[in-house]
Amino acid sequence: MVELRHSSSLGARASSSPMKRDEDASPLIHGSTHDDDHRHHFSRDRDRPFWSFLSDDLRVFSPLNSKISLILISVFVIVGLISAFSIFNRLNAPYLCKKDGIALHCPHVKEAPSLWENPLSATTSWKPCAERRNDGISDLPPENETNGYIFIHAEGGLNQQRIAICNAVAVAKIMNATLILPVLKQDQIWKDQTKFEDIFDVDHFIDYLKNDVRIVRDIPEWFTDKSELFTSIRRTVKNIPKYAPAQFYIDNVLPRIKEKKIMALKPFVDRLGYDNVPPEINRLRCRVNYHALKFLPEIEEMSDLLVSRMRNRTGISNPFMALHLRFEKGMVGLSFCDFVGTRDEKDRMAEYRKKEWPRRYKNGSHLWQLALQKRKEGRCPLEPEEVAVILRAMGYPKETQIYVASGQVYGGQNRMAPLKNMFPSLVTKEELATKEELDGFRKHVTSLAALDFLVCLKSDVFVMTHGGNFAKLIIGARRYMGHRQKSIKPDKGLMSKSFGDPYMGWATFVEDVVVTHQTRTGLPEETFPNYDLWENPLTPCMCRA
């Protein structure tokens, strides 16, 4: 990260700045029409005062020339004063925010009227329309008359699993197959053993989709060797391309299901496209995501308790912000971006990357150029310190209540200190709830992730700092609920450029931040080819109001 420089660092840089070079070549020094006369008399008149030269000129010149000279001198004096004032301001105004130890001091910014919600006038043109039909009519055949059974492992973390479940329902619909309740595969990073029923309300899930897809809780009893589904190549459909069209399943997967009657599909991450499937299939995926997949009542109740505590921490009702801070060690390492840190930290991060991603690391010689390019393109996670400056520029005051959804931040408390110092009312669920209240959720890491998901979903303002399924699903859900709640997606490329400009003043930075993010707050946004359905459900899943 580019450091947030003090005014003293500006002074050192300004002497070689383009402005200074221009000043050295200005007409104030080299623009006079009487340079020859001055050079002729310079040796004997160098000690004479400036005004004596002026009086001599006035005696020699005609009245017209005298008037022109006075005008020129006046212009030069005014230009000189303006230049001097500009340089003085540049040298003495702080660059963005002053840093004093762990403390960041940014100038005050007036709160905007729409600081906590999007303008109503911009959010009333669309409404959700992916709910199930209320007529109770089902055109599904009996279970024994579908084309067969499909079974999937939902891999990854909670939100990747959520997307896989939505896609599994859609694929079952495409092939008129019966879906066996997906298994949540043990995540290799979190080592979590959570089952579907440990997180989601199974009865609601099956009932809500009963007119769309036939879903059963377990592998049919007539299929005696259940382990075969997990191990047998004959029972597995592999090599499904990423973002496959609906027709691929009809042509390549359905014949095998009809033959074997029950098949496992794997891997099953992002194995269904967005713009190459019928609109009703995309609408079904939204129906699963926003209506059928409900967390267990105890998870919903605990999240409501956390939200209530966030709103009432000061004794009166306050809006609050949820910040999804992606700056864990794994994310920092995988990004292959360069961040502020000691030489020892950088060496240890290099060793970590070399161990975890040896093919990408190679010998490390190419990584610096790669890091610079990724930062320019906005593909690096925002650091906590950068987040603090951006939020202050948007107008959020020191008293802002912030809920942080994050893993263990790389660099620990030292890395979090500037953000915490600027926004002291910043807490996590562990600080909002007692140990006893959270103990019931600790046996499943996914349950804790579900709490963060729901608190972020229900916050007044949601801010993401990097991509990922968590942020995409939150932003998409808040859009589906009416676009009124602000979901801020920072323009990391532009922010990188601004942070890297040593001559940008605070007022200019604030203007850039505000103008840039007026359209990055979760307002209605038309879809386009290859758009991400989870982040923008507008066209297939919402209707004109």
PDB file of N, CA, C and O in Angstrom, residues 38 45-61 66 69-78 81:
ATOM      1  N   HIS A  38      19.740  45.564 -19.482  1.00  0.00           N
ATOM      2  CA  HIS A  38      20.012  45.150 -18.104  1.00  0.00           C
ATOM      3  C   HIS A  38      21.370  44.489 -18.002  1.00  0.00           C
ATOM      4  O   HIS A  38      22.113  44.690 -17.041  1.00  0.00           O
ATOM      5  N   ASP A  45      25.167  48.448 -11.706  1.00  0.00           N
ATOM      6  CA  ASP A  45      23.891  48.779 -11.066  1.00  0.00           C
ATOM      7  C   ASP A  45      23.311  47.634 -10.261  1.00  0.00           C
ATOM      8  O   ASP A  45      22.161  47.712  -9.841  1.00  0.00           O
ATOM      9  N   ARG A  46      24.106  46.583 -10.034  1.00  0.00           N
ATOM     10  CA  ARG A  46      23.489  45.414  -9.380  1.00  0.00           C
ATOM     11  C   ARG A  46      23.038  45.692  -7.951  1.00  0.00           C
ATOM     12  O   ARG A  46      22.207  44.971  -7.422  1.00  0.00           O
ATOM     13  N   ASP A  47      23.624  46.731  -7.331  1.00  0.00           N
ATOM     14  CA  ASP A  47      23.237  47.014  -5.944  1.00  0.00           C
ATOM     15  C   ASP A  47      22.118  48.044  -5.832  1.00  0.00           C
ATOM     16  O   ASP A  47      21.690  48.383  -4.729  1.00  0.00           O
ATOM     17  N   ARG A  48      21.666  48.557  -6.965  1.00  0.00           N
ATOM     18  CA  ARG A  48      20.581  49.550  -6.911  1.00  0.00           C
ATOM     19  C   ARG A  48      19.258  48.875  -6.573  1.00  0.00           C
ATOM     20  O   ARG A  48      19.007  47.744  -6.995  1.00  0.00           O
ATOM     21  N   PRO A  49      18.380  49.554  -5.852  1.00  0.00           N
ATOM     22  CA  PRO A  49      17.070  48.964  -5.527  1.00  0.00           C
ATOM     23  C   PRO A  49      16.213  48.808  -6.768  1.00  0.00           C
ATOM     24  O   PRO A  49      16.384  49.512  -7.766  1.00  0.00           O
ATOM     25  N   PHE A  50      15.250  47.856  -6.632  1.00  0.00           N
ATOM     26  CA  PHE A  50      14.372  47.536  -7.764  1.00  0.00           C
ATOM     27  C   PHE A  50      13.629  48.774  -8.270  1.00  0.00           C
ATOM     28  O   PHE A  50      13.507  49.002  -9.470  1.00  0.00           O
ATOM     29  N   TRP A  51      13.136  49.607  -7.332  1.00  0.00           N
ATOM     30  CA  TRP A  51      12.303  50.726  -7.766  1.00  0.00           C
ATOM     31  C   TRP A  51      13.099  51.792  -8.518  1.00  0.00           C
ATOM     32  O   TRP A  51      12.533  52.561  -9.281  1.00  0.00           O
ATOM     33  N   SER A  52      14.466  51.827  -8.314  1.00  0.00           N
ATOM     34  CA  SER A  52      15.262  52.796  -9.079  1.00  0.00           C
ATOM     35  C   SER A  52      15.299  52.422 -10.562  1.00  0.00           C
ATOM     36  O   SER A  52      15.312  53.280 -11.422  1.00  0.00           O
ATOM     37  N   PHE A  53      15.326  51.100 -10.807  1.00  0.00           N
ATOM     38  CA  PHE A  53      15.251  50.664 -12.203  1.00  0.00           C
ATOM     39  C   PHE A  53      13.917  51.075 -12.808  1.00  0.00           C
ATOM     40  O   PHE A  53      13.836  51.507 -13.952  1.00  0.00           O
ATOM     41  N   LEU A  54      12.874  50.896 -12.029  1.00  0.00           N
ATOM     42  CA  LEU A  54      11.541  51.231 -12.525  1.00  0.00           C
ATOM     43  C   LEU A  54      11.444  52.719 -12.843  1.00  0.00           C
ATOM     44  O   LEU A  54      10.888  53.122 -13.860  1.00  0.00           O
ATOM     45  N   SER A  55      12.037  53.576 -11.964  1.00  0.00           N
ATOM     46  CA  SER A  55      11.967  55.018 -12.209  1.00  0.00           C
ATOM     47  C   SER A  55      12.755  55.392 -13.452  1.00  0.00           C
ATOM     48  O   SER A  55      12.359  56.272 -14.212  1.00  0.00           O
ATOM     49  N   ASP A  56      13.941  54.748 -13.660  1.00  0.00           N
ATOM     50  CA  ASP A  56      14.703  55.006 -14.875  1.00  0.00           C
ATOM     51  C   ASP A  56      13.893  54.661 -16.104  1.00  0.00           C
ATOM     52  O   ASP A  56      13.865  55.404 -17.100  1.00  0.00           O
ATOM     53  N   ASP A  57      13.216  53.478 -16.049  1.00  0.00           N
ATOM     54  CA  ASP A  57      12.402  53.050 -17.195  1.00  0.00           C
ATOM     55  C   ASP A  57      11.300  54.047 -17.475  1.00  0.00           C
ATOM     56  O   ASP A  57      10.970  54.343 -18.619  1.00  0.00           O
ATOM     57  N   LEU A  58      10.719  54.571 -16.411  1.00  0.00           N
ATOM     58  CA  LEU A  58       9.603  55.493 -16.593  1.00  0.00           C
ATOM     59  C   LEU A  58      10.067  56.805 -17.217  1.00  0.00           C
ATOM     60  O   LEU A  58       9.322  57.451 -17.948  1.00  0.00           O
ATOM     61  N   ARG A  59      11.321  57.241 -16.901  1.00  0.00           N
ATOM     62  CA  ARG A  59      11.844  58.476 -17.489  1.00  0.00           C
ATOM     63  C   ARG A  59      12.165  58.285 -18.971  1.00  0.00           C
ATOM     64  O   ARG A  59      11.969  59.173 -19.788  1.00  0.00           O
ATOM     65  N   VAL A  60      12.721  57.097 -19.316  1.00  0.00           N
ATOM     66  CA  VAL A  60      13.144  56.856 -20.692  1.00  0.00           C
ATOM     67  C   VAL A  60      11.963  56.554 -21.605  1.00  0.00           C
ATOM     68  O   VAL A  60      11.903  56.981 -22.746  1.00  0.00           O
ATOM     69  N   PHE A  61      11.008  55.777 -21.077  1.00  0.00           N
ATOM     70  CA  PHE A  61       9.897  55.315 -21.912  1.00  0.00           C
ATOM     71  C   PHE A  61       8.933  56.457 -22.203  1.00  0.00           C
ATOM     72  O   PHE A  61       8.778  57.389 -21.406  1.00  0.00           O
ATOM     73  N   SER A  66       5.386  53.271 -20.855  1.00  0.00           N
ATOM     74  CA  SER A  66       5.295  53.236 -19.390  1.00  0.00           C
ATOM     75  C   SER A  66       4.042  52.498 -18.944  1.00  0.00           C
ATOM     76  O   SER A  66       4.057  51.698 -18.009  1.00  0.00           O
ATOM     77  N   SER A  69       4.499  48.812 -19.557  1.00  0.00           N
ATOM     78  CA  SER A  69       5.411  48.231 -18.558  1.00  0.00           C
ATOM     79  C   SER A  69       4.714  48.029 -17.225  1.00  0.00           C
ATOM     80  O   SER A  69       4.885  46.994 -16.563  1.00  0.00           O
ATOM     81  N   LEU A  70       3.941  49.000 -16.809  1.00  0.00           N
ATOM     82  CA  LEU A  70       3.216  48.872 -15.537  1.00  0.00           C
ATOM     83  C   LEU A  70       2.245  47.696 -15.584  1.00  0.00           C
ATOM     84  O   LEU A  70       2.099  46.950 -14.613  1.00  0.00           O
ATOM     85  N   ILE A  71       1.574  47.542 -16.716  1.00  0.00           N
ATOM     86  CA  ILE A  71       0.626  46.427 -16.843  1.00  0.00           C
ATOM     87  C   ILE A  71       1.357  45.100 -16.773  1.00  0.00           C
ATOM     88  O   ILE A  71       0.931  44.170 -16.083  1.00  0.00           O
ATOM     89  N   LEU A  72       2.511  45.015 -17.511  1.00  0.00           N
ATOM     90  CA  LEU A  72       3.270  43.764 -17.510  1.00  0.00           C
ATOM     91  C   LEU A  72       3.776  43.434 -16.108  1.00  0.00           C
ATOM     92  O   LEU A  72       3.702  42.295 -15.647  1.00  0.00           O
ATOM     93  N   ILE A  73       4.303  44.476 -15.451  1.00  0.00           N
ATOM     94  CA  ILE A  73       4.810  44.237 -14.090  1.00  0.00           C
ATOM     95  C   ILE A  73       3.690  43.787 -13.168  1.00  0.00           C
ATOM     96  O   ILE A  73       3.844  42.876 -12.352  1.00  0.00           O
ATOM     97  N   SER A  74       2.517  44.383 -13.294  1.00  0.00           N
ATOM     98  CA  SER A  74       1.370  44.003 -12.458  1.00  0.00           C
ATOM     99  C   SER A  74       0.962  42.558 -12.705  1.00  0.00           C
ATOM    100  O   SER A  74       0.688  41.802 -11.768  1.00  0.00           O
ATOM    101  N   VAL A  75       0.938  42.190 -14.000  1.00  0.00           N
ATOM    102  CA  VAL A  75       0.578  40.808 -14.334  1.00  0.00           C
ATOM    103  C   VAL A  75       1.583  39.829 -13.744  1.00  0.00           C
ATOM    104  O   VAL A  75       1.222  38.805 -13.157  1.00  0.00           O
ATOM    105  N   PHE A  76       2.883  40.145 -13.901  1.00  0.00           N
ATOM    106  CA  PHE A  76       3.922  39.252 -13.382  1.00  0.00           C
ATOM    107  C   PHE A  76       3.838  39.121 -11.867  1.00  0.00           C
ATOM    108  O   PHE A  76       4.024  38.049 -11.303  1.00  0.00           O
ATOM    109  N   VAL A  77       3.549  40.232 -11.206  1.00  0.00           N
ATOM    110  CA  VAL A  77       3.424  40.188  -9.737  1.00  0.00           C
ATOM    111  C   VAL A  77       2.250  39.326  -9.313  1.00  0.00           C
ATOM    112  O   VAL A  77       2.342  38.508  -8.392  1.00  0.00           O
ATOM    113  N   ILE A  78       1.116  39.459 -10.012  1.00  0.00           N
ATOM    114  CA  ILE A  78      -0.072  38.666  -9.671  1.00  0.00           C
ATOM    115  C   ILE A  78       0.183  37.181  -9.909  1.00  0.00           C
ATOM    116  O   ILE A  78      -0.123  36.340  -9.070  1.00  0.00           O
ATOM    117  N   LEU A  81       2.409  35.868  -7.222  1.00  0.00           N
ATOM    118  CA  LEU A  81       1.709  35.646  -5.949  1.00  0.00           C
ATOM    119  C   LEU A  81       0.856  34.386  -5.996  1.00  0.00           C
ATOM    120  O   LEU A  81       0.809  33.617  -5.033  1.00  0.00           O
TER     121      LEU A  81
END
